[in-house]
PDB file of C-alpha atoms in Angstrom:
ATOM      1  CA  UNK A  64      22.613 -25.826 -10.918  1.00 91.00           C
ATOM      2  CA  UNK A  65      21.636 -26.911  -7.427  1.00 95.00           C
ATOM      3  CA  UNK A  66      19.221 -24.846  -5.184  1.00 95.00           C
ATOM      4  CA  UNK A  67      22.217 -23.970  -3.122  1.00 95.00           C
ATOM      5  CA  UNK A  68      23.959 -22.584  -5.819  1.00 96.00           C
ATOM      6  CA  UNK A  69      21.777 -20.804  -7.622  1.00 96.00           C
ATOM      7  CA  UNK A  70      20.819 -19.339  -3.988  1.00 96.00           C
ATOM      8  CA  UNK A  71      24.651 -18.396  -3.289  1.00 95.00           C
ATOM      9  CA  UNK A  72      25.034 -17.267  -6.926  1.00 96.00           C
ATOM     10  CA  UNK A  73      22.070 -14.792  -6.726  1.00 96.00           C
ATOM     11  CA  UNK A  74      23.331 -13.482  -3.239  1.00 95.00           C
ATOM     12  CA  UNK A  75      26.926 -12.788  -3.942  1.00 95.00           C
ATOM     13  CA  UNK A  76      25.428 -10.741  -7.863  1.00 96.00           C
ATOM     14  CA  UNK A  77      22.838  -8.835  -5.900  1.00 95.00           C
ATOM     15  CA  UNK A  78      25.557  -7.727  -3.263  1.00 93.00           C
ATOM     16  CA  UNK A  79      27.833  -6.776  -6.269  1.00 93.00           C
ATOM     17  CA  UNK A  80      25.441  -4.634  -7.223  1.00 92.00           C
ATOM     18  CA  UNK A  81      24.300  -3.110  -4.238  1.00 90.00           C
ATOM     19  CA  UNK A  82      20.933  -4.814  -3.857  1.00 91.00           C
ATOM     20  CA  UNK A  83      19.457  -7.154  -0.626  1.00 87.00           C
ATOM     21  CA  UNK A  84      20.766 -10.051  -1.387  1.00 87.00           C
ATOM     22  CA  UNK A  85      17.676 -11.408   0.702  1.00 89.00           C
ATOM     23  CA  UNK A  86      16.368 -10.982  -2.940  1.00 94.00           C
ATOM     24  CA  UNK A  87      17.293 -13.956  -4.751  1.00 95.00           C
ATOM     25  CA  UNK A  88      15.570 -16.179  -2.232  1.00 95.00           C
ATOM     26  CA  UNK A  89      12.068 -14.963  -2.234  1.00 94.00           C
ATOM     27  CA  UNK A  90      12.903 -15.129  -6.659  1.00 96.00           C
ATOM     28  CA  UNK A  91      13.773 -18.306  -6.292  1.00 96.00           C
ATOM     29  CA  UNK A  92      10.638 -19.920  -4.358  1.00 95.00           C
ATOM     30  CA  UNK A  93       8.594 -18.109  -6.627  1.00 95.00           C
ATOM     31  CA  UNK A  94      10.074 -19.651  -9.890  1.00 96.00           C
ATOM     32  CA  UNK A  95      10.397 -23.010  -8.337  1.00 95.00           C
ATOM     33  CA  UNK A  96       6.868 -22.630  -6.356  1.00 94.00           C
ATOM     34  CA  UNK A  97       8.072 -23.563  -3.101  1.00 94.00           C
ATOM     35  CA  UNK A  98       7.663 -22.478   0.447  1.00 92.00           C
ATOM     36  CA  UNK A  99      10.663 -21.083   2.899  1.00 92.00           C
ATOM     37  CA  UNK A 100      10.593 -24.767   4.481  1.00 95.00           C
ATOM     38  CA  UNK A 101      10.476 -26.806   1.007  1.00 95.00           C
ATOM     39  CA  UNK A 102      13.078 -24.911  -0.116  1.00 94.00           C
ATOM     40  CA  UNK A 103      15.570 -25.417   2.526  1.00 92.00           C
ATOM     41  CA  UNK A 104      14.889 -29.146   2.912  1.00 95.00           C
ATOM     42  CA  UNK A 105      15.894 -29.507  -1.408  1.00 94.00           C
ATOM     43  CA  UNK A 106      18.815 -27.276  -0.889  1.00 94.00           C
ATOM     44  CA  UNK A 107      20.520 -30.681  -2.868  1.00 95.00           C
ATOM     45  CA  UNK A 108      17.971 -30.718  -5.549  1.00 95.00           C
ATOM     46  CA  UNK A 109      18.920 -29.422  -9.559  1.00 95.00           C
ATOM     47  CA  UNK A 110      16.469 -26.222 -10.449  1.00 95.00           C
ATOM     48  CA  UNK A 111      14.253 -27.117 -13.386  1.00 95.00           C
ATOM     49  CA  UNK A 112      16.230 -25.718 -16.404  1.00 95.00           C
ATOM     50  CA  UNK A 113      13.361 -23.668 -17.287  1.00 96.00           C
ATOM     51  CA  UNK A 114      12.703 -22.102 -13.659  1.00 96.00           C
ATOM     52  CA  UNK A 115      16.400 -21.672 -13.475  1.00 96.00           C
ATOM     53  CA  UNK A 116      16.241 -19.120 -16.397  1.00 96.00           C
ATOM     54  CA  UNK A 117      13.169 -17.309 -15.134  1.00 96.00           C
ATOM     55  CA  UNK A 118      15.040 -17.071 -11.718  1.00 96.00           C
ATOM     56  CA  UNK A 119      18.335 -15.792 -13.574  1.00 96.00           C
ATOM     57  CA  UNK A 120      16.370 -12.963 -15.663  1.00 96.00           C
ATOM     58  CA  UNK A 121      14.311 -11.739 -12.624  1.00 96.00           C
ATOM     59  CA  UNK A 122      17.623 -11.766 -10.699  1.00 96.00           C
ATOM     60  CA  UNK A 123      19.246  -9.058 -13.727  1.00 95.00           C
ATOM     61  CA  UNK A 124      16.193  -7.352 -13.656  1.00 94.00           C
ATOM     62  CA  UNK A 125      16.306  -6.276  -9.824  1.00 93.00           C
ATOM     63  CA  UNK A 126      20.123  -6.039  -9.999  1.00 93.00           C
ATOM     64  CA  UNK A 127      19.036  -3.077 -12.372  1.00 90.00           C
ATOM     65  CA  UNK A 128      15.965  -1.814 -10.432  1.00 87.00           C
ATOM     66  CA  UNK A 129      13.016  -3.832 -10.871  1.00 89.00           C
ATOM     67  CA  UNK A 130      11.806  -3.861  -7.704  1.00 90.00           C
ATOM     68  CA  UNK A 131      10.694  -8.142  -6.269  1.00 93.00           C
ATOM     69  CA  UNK A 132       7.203  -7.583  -6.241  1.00 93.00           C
ATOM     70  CA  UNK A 133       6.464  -6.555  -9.408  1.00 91.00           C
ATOM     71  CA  UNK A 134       8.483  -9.206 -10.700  1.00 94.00           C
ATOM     72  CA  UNK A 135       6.643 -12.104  -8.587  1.00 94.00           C
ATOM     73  CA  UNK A 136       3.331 -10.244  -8.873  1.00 94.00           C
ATOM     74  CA  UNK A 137       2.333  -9.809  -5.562  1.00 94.00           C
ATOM     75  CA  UNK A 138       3.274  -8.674  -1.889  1.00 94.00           C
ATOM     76  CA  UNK A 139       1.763  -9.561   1.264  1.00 94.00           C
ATOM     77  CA  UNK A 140      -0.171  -7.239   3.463  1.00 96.00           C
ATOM     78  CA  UNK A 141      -2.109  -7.726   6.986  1.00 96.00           C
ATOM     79  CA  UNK A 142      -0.983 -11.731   6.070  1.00 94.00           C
ATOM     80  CA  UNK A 143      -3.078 -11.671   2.940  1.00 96.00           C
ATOM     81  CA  UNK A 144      -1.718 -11.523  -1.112  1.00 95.00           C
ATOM     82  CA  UNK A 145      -2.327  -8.711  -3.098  1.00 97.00           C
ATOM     83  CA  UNK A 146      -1.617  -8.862  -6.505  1.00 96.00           C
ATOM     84  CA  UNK A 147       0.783  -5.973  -7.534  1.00 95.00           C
ATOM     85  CA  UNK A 148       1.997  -4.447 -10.928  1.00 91.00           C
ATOM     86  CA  UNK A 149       3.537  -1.178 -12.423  1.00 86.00           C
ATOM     87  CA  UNK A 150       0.238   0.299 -12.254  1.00 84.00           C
ATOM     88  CA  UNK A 151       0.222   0.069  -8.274  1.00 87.00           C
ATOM     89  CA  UNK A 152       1.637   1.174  -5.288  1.00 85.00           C
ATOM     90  CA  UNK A 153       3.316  -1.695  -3.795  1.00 88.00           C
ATOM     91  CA  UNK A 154       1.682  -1.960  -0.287  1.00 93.00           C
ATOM     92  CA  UNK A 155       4.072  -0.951   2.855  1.00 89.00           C
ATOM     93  CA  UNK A 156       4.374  -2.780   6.335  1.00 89.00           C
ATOM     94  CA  UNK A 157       3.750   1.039   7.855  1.00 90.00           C
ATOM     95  CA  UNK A 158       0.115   0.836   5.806  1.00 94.00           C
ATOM     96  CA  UNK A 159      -0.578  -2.182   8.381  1.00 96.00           C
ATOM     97  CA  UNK A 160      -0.289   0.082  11.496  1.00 96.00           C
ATOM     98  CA  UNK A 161      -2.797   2.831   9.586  1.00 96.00           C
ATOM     99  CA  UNK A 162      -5.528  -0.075   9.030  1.00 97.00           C
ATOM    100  CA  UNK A 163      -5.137  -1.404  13.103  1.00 96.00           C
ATOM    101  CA  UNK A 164      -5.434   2.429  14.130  1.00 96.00           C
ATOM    102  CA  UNK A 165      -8.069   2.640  12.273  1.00 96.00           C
ATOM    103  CA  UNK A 166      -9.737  -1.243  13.533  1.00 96.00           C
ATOM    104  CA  UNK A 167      -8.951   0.055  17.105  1.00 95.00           C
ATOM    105  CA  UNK A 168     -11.141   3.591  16.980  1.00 96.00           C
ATOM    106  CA  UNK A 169     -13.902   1.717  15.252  1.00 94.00           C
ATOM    107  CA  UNK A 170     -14.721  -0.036  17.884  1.00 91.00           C
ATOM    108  CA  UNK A 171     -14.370   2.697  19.996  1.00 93.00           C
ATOM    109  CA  UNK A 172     -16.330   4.995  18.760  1.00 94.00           C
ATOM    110  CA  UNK A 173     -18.525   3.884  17.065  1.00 94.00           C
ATOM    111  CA  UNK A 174     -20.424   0.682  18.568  1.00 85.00           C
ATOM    112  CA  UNK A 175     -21.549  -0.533  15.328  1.00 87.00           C
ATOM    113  CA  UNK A 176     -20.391  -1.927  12.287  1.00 86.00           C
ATOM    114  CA  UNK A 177     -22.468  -0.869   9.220  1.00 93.00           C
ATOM    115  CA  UNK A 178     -20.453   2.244   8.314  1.00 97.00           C
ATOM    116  CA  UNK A 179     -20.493   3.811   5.148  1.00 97.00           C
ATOM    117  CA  UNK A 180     -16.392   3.460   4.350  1.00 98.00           C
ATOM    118  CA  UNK A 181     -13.904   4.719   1.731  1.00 98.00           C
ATOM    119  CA  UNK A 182     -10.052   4.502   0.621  1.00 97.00           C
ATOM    120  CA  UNK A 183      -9.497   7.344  -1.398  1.00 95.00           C
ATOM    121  CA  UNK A 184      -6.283   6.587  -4.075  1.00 92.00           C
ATOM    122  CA  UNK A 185      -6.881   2.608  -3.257  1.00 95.00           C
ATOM    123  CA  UNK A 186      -4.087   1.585  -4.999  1.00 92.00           C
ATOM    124  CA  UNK A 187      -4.267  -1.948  -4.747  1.00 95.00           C
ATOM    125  CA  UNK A 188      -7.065  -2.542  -2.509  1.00 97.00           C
ATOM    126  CA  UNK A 189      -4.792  -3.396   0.309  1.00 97.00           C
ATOM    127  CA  UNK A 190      -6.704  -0.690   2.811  1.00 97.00           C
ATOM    128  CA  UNK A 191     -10.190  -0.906   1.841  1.00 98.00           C
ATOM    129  CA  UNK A 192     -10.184  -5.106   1.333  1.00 98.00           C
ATOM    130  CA  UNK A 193      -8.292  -5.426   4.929  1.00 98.00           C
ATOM    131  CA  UNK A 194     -10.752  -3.546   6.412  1.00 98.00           C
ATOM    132  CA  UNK A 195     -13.819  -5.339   4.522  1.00 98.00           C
ATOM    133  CA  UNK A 196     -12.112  -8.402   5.958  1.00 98.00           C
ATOM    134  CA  UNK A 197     -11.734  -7.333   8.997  1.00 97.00           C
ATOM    135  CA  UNK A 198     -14.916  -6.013   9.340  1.00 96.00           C
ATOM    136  CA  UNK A 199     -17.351  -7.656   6.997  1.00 96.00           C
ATOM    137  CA  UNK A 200     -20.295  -5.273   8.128  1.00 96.00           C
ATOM    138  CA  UNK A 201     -18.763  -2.684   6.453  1.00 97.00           C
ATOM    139  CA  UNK A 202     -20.426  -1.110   3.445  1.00 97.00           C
ATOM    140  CA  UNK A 203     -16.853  -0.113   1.613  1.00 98.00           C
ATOM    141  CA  UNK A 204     -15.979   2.040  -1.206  1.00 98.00           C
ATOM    142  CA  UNK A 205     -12.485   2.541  -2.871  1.00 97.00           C
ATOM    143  CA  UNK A 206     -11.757   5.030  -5.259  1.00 95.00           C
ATOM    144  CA  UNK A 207      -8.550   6.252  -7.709  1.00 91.00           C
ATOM    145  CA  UNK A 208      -8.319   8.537 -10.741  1.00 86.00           C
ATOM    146  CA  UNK A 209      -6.630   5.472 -13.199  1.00 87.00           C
ATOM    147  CA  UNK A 210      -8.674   2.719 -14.245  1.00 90.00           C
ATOM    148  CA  UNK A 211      -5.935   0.295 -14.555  1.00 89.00           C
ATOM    149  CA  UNK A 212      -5.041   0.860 -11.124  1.00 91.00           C
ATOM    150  CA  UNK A 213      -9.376   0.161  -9.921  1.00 93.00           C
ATOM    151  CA  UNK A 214      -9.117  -2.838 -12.412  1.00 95.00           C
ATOM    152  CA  UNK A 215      -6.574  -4.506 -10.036  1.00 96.00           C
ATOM    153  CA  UNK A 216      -8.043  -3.551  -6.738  1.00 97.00           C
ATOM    154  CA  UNK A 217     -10.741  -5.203  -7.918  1.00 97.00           C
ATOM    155  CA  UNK A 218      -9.170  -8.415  -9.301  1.00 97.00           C
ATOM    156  CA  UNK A 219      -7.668  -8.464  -5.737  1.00 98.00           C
ATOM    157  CA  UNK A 220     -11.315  -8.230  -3.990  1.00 98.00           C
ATOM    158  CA  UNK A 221     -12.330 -10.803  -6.089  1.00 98.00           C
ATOM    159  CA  UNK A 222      -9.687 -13.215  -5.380  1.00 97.00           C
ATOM    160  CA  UNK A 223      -9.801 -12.357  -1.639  1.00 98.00           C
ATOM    161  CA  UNK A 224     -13.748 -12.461  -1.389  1.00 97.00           C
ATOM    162  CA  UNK A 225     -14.382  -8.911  -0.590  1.00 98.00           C
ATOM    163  CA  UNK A 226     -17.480  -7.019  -1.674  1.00 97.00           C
ATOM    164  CA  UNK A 227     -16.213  -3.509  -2.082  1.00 97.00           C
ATOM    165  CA  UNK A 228     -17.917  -0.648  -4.624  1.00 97.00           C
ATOM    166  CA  UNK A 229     -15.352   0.942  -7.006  1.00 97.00           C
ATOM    167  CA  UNK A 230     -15.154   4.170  -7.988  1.00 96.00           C
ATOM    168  CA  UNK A 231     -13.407   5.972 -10.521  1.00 93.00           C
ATOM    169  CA  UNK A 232     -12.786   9.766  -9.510  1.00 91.00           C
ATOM    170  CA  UNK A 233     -10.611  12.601  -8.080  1.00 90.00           C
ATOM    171  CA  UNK A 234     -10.587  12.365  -4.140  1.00 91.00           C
ATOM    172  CA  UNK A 235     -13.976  12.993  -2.734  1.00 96.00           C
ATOM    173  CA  UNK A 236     -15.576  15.259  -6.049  1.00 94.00           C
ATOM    174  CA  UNK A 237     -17.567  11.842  -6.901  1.00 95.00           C
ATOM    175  CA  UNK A 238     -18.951  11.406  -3.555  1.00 97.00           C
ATOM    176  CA  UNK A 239     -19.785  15.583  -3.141  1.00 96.00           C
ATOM    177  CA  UNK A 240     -21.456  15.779  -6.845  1.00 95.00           C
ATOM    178  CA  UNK A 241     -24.108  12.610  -5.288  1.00 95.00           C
ATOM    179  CA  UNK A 242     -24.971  14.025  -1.978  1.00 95.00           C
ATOM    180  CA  UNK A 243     -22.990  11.214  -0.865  1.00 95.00           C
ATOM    181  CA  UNK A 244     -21.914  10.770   3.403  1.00 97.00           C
ATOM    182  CA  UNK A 245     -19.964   9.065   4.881  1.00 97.00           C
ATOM    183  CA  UNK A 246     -19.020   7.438   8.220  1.00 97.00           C
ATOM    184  CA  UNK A 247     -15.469   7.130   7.187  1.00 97.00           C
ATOM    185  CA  UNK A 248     -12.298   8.080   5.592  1.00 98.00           C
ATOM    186  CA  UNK A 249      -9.382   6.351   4.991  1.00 97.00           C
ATOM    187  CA  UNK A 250      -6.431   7.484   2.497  1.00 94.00           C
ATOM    188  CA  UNK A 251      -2.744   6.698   1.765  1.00 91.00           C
ATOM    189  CA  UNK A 252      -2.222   9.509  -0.869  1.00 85.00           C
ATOM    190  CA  UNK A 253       0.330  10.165  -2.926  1.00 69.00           C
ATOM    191  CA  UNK A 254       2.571  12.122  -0.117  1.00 62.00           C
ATOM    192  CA  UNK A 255       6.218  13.313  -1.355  1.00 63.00           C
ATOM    193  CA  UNK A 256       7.530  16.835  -2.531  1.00 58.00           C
ATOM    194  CA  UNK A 257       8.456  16.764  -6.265  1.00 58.00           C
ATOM    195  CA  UNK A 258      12.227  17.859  -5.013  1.00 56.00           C
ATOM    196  CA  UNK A 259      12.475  14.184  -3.523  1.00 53.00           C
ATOM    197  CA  UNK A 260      13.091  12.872  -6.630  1.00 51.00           C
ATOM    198  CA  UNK A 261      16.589  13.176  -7.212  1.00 55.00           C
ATOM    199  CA  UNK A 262      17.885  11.367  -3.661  1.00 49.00           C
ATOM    200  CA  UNK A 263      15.134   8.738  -3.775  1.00 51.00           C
ATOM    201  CA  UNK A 264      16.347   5.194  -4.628  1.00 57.00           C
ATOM    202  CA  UNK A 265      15.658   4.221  -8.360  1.00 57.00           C
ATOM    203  CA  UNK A 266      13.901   1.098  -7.092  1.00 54.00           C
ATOM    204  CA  UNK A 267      10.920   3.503  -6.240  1.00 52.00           C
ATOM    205  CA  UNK A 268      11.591   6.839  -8.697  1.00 54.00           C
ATOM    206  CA  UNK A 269      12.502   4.145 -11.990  1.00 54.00           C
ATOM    207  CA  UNK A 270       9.291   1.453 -11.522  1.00 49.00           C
ATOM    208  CA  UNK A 271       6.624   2.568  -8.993  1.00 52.00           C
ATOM    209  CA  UNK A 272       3.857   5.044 -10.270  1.00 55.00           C
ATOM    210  CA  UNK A 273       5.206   8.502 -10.041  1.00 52.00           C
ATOM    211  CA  UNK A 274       1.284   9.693 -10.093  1.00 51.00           C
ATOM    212  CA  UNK A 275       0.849   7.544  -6.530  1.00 49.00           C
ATOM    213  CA  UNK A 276       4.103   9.126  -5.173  1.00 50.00           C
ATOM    214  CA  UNK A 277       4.348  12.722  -5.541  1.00 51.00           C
ATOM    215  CA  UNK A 278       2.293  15.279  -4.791  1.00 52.00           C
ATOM    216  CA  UNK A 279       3.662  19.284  -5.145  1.00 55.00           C
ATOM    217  CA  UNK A 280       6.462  21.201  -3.946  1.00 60.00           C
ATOM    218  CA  UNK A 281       5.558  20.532  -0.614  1.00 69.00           C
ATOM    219  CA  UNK A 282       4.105  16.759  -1.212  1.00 70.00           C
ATOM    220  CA  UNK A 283       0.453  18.161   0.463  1.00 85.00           C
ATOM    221  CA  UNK A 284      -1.270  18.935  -2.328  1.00 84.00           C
ATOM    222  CA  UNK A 285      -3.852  15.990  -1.941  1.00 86.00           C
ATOM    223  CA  UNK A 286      -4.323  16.868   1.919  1.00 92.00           C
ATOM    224  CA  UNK A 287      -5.501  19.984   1.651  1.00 90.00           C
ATOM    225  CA  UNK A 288      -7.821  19.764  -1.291  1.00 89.00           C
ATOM    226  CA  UNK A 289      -9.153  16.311   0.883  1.00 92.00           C
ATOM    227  CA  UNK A 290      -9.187  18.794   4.230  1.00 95.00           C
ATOM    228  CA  UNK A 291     -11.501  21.174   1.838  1.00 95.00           C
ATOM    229  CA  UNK A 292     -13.713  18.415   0.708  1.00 96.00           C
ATOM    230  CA  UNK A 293     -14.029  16.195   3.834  1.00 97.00           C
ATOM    231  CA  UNK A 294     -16.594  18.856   5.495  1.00 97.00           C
ATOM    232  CA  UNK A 295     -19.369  18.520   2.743  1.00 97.00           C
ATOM    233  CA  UNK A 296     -18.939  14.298   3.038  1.00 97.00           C
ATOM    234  CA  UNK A 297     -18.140  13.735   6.769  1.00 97.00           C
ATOM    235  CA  UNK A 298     -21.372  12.850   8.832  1.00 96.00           C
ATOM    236  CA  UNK A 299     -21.647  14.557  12.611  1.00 95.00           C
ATOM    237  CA  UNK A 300     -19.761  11.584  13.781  1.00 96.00           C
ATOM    238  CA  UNK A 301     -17.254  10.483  11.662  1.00 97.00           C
ATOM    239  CA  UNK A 302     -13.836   9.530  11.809  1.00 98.00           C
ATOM    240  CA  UNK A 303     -10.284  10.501   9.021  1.00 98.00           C
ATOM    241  CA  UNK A 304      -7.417   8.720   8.705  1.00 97.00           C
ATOM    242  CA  UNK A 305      -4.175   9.540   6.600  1.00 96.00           C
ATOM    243  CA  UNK A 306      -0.979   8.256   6.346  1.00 94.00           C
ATOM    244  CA  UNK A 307       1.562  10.654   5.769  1.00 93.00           C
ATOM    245  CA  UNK A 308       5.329  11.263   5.220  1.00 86.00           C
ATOM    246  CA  UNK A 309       7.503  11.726   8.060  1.00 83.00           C
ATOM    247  CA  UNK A 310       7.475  15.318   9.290  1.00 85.00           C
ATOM    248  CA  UNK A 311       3.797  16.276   7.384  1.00 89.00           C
ATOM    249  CA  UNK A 312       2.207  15.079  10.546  1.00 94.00           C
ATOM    250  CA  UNK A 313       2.122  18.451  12.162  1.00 95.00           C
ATOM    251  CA  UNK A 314       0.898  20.104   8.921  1.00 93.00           C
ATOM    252  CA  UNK A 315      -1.605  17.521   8.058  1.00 94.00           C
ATOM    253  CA  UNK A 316      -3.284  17.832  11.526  1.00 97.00           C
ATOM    254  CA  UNK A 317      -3.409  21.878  11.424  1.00 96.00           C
ATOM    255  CA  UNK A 318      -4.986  20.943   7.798  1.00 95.00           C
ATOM    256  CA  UNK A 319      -7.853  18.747   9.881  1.00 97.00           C
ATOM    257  CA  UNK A 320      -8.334  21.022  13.257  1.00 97.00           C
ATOM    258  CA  UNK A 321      -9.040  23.675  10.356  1.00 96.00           C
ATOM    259  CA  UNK A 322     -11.638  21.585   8.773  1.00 96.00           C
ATOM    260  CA  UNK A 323     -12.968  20.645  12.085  1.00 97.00           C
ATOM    261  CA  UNK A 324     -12.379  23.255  14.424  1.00 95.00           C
ATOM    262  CA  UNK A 325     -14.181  20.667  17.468  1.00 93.00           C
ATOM    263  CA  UNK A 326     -12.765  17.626  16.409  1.00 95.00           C
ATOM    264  CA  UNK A 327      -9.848  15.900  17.688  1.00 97.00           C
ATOM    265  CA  UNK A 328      -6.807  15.443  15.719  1.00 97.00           C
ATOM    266  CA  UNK A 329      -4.238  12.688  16.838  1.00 96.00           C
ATOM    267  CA  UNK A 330      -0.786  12.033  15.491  1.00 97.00           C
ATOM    268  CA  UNK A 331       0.292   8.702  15.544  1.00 96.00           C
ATOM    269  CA  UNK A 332       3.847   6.917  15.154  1.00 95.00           C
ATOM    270  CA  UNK A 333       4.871   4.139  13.936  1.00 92.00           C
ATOM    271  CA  UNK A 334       6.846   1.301  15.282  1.00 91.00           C
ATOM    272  CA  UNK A 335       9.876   3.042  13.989  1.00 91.00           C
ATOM    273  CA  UNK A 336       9.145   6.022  16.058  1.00 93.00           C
ATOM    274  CA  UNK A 337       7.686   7.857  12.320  1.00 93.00           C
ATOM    275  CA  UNK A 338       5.137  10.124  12.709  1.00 93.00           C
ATOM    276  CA  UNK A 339       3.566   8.407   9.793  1.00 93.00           C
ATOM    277  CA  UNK A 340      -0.279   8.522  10.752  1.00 96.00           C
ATOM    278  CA  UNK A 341      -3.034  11.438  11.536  1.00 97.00           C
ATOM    279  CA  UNK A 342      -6.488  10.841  12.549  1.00 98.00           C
ATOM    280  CA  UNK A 343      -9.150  13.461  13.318  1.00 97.00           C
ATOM    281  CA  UNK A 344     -12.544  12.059  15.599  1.00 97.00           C
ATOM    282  CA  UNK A 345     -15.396  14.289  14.791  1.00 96.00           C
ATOM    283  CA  UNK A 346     -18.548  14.860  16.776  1.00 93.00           C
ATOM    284  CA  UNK A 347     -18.090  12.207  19.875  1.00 88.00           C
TER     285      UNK A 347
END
């Protein structure tokens, strides 16, 4: 089979079955390790036999569910490639505008770059090693509750030469029980009401971690036990910020201005008019 056929042959299955048929391209260059460009210029060429099977069974496997990361093993974020697996969020394009909202009022606010940092529920690293990156002065922690999931993150670090402390614990408990403070805190926590389940597309309820996704009847639960804890971890000046379903906003930020009755609490949307972030500015 040529590269154009197994390209039109991918497209018209995934259609069928009610997939992006976008799919079978980015399968493709992965099993035949090529670029966009490469690809197009050897649309003539016969698929290695073996890469052609590869390509075929990923291709069934996201016709039934199995969402294209997880079966390539990674997914860019802020132009960089994190490793991703069933253990792991797979990291969103929205998660990009949290981490420049959160470059932008550094810089701001603070006027220097040695903050004590952490992503609570880091997933894959994708917050806390974009902001290392971005701002190598940073002294960064990430946390989660599943060691798999910190095992990863920290593969990813590795690979992307980012010194980052890992830390396995619940929210902020690990950082309260040491005296710990902090300069700043970032989190992307599981977000959606348990009743979500039965509309949301299989693609996310069948393969992504349910433990990363919901959170309670009302999808808050992790907010408000963070909005308890952030007070005893927060220095004077510090700075929060969440992403957060469309239509918590309003909830998350009365969660915040109760935490810190001076501070103040921004909702931000994003590109796609979502109010998907909140930050709260404390003591400036």
């Amino acid at each position: 089979m040529k590269v154009f056929e197994a390209l039109n042959w991918a497209s018209s299955f995934l259609k069928e079955k009610n997939r992006d048929a976008n799919a079978g391209e980015l399968l493709l260059r992965h099993f035949v390790k090529m670029d966009r460009s490469k690809l197009l210029a050897n649309l003539r060429e016969e698929v290695d036999p073996a890469a052609l099977e590869d390509f075929q069974a990923a291709v069934y496997l996201h016709a039934k569910g199995r969402p294209v990361q997880y079966l390539i093993g990674h997914e860019y974020f802020y132009g960089r490639s994190f490793k991703v697996n069933e253990d792991v969020l797979i990291p969103r394009p929205e998660t990009e505008e949290l981490v420049y909202g959160l470059l932008q009022r550094m810089d701001q606010l603070f006027g220097r770059n040695d903050l004590d940092a952490v992503d609570i529920g880091t997933g894959s690293g994708a917050i806390a090693i974009t902001l290392k990156l971005e701002k190598p002065g940073l002294k960064m922690t990430a946390t989660d509750i599943y060691e798999p999931t910190l095992r990863l993150a920290e593969e990813n670090a590795r690979e992307l030469g980012a010194e980052i402390s890992f830390i396995q614990g619940d929210l902020l408990q690990p950082f309260i029980d040491k005296g710990k403070k902090l300069d700043m805190v970032i989190s992307n926590p599981p977000y959606i009401p348990e009743g979500d389940k039965e509309w949301m597309s299989e693609v996310v309820t069948g393969y992504e971690p349910h433990r990363a996704l919901f959170a309670g009847i009302d999808g808050l639960d992790m907010y408000k036990k963070m909005a308890q804890q952030l007070p005893k971890v927060l220095r004077p000046q510090g700075l929060v910020g969440f992403e957060v379903g469309t239509g918590q906003s309003e909830a998350v930020a009365s969660l915040l201005k109760q935490a810190f009755p001076q501070g103040k609490v921004d909702i931000v949307h994003d590109i796609n008019g979502k109010d998907r972030m909140v930050f709260a500015e404390v003591g400036f």
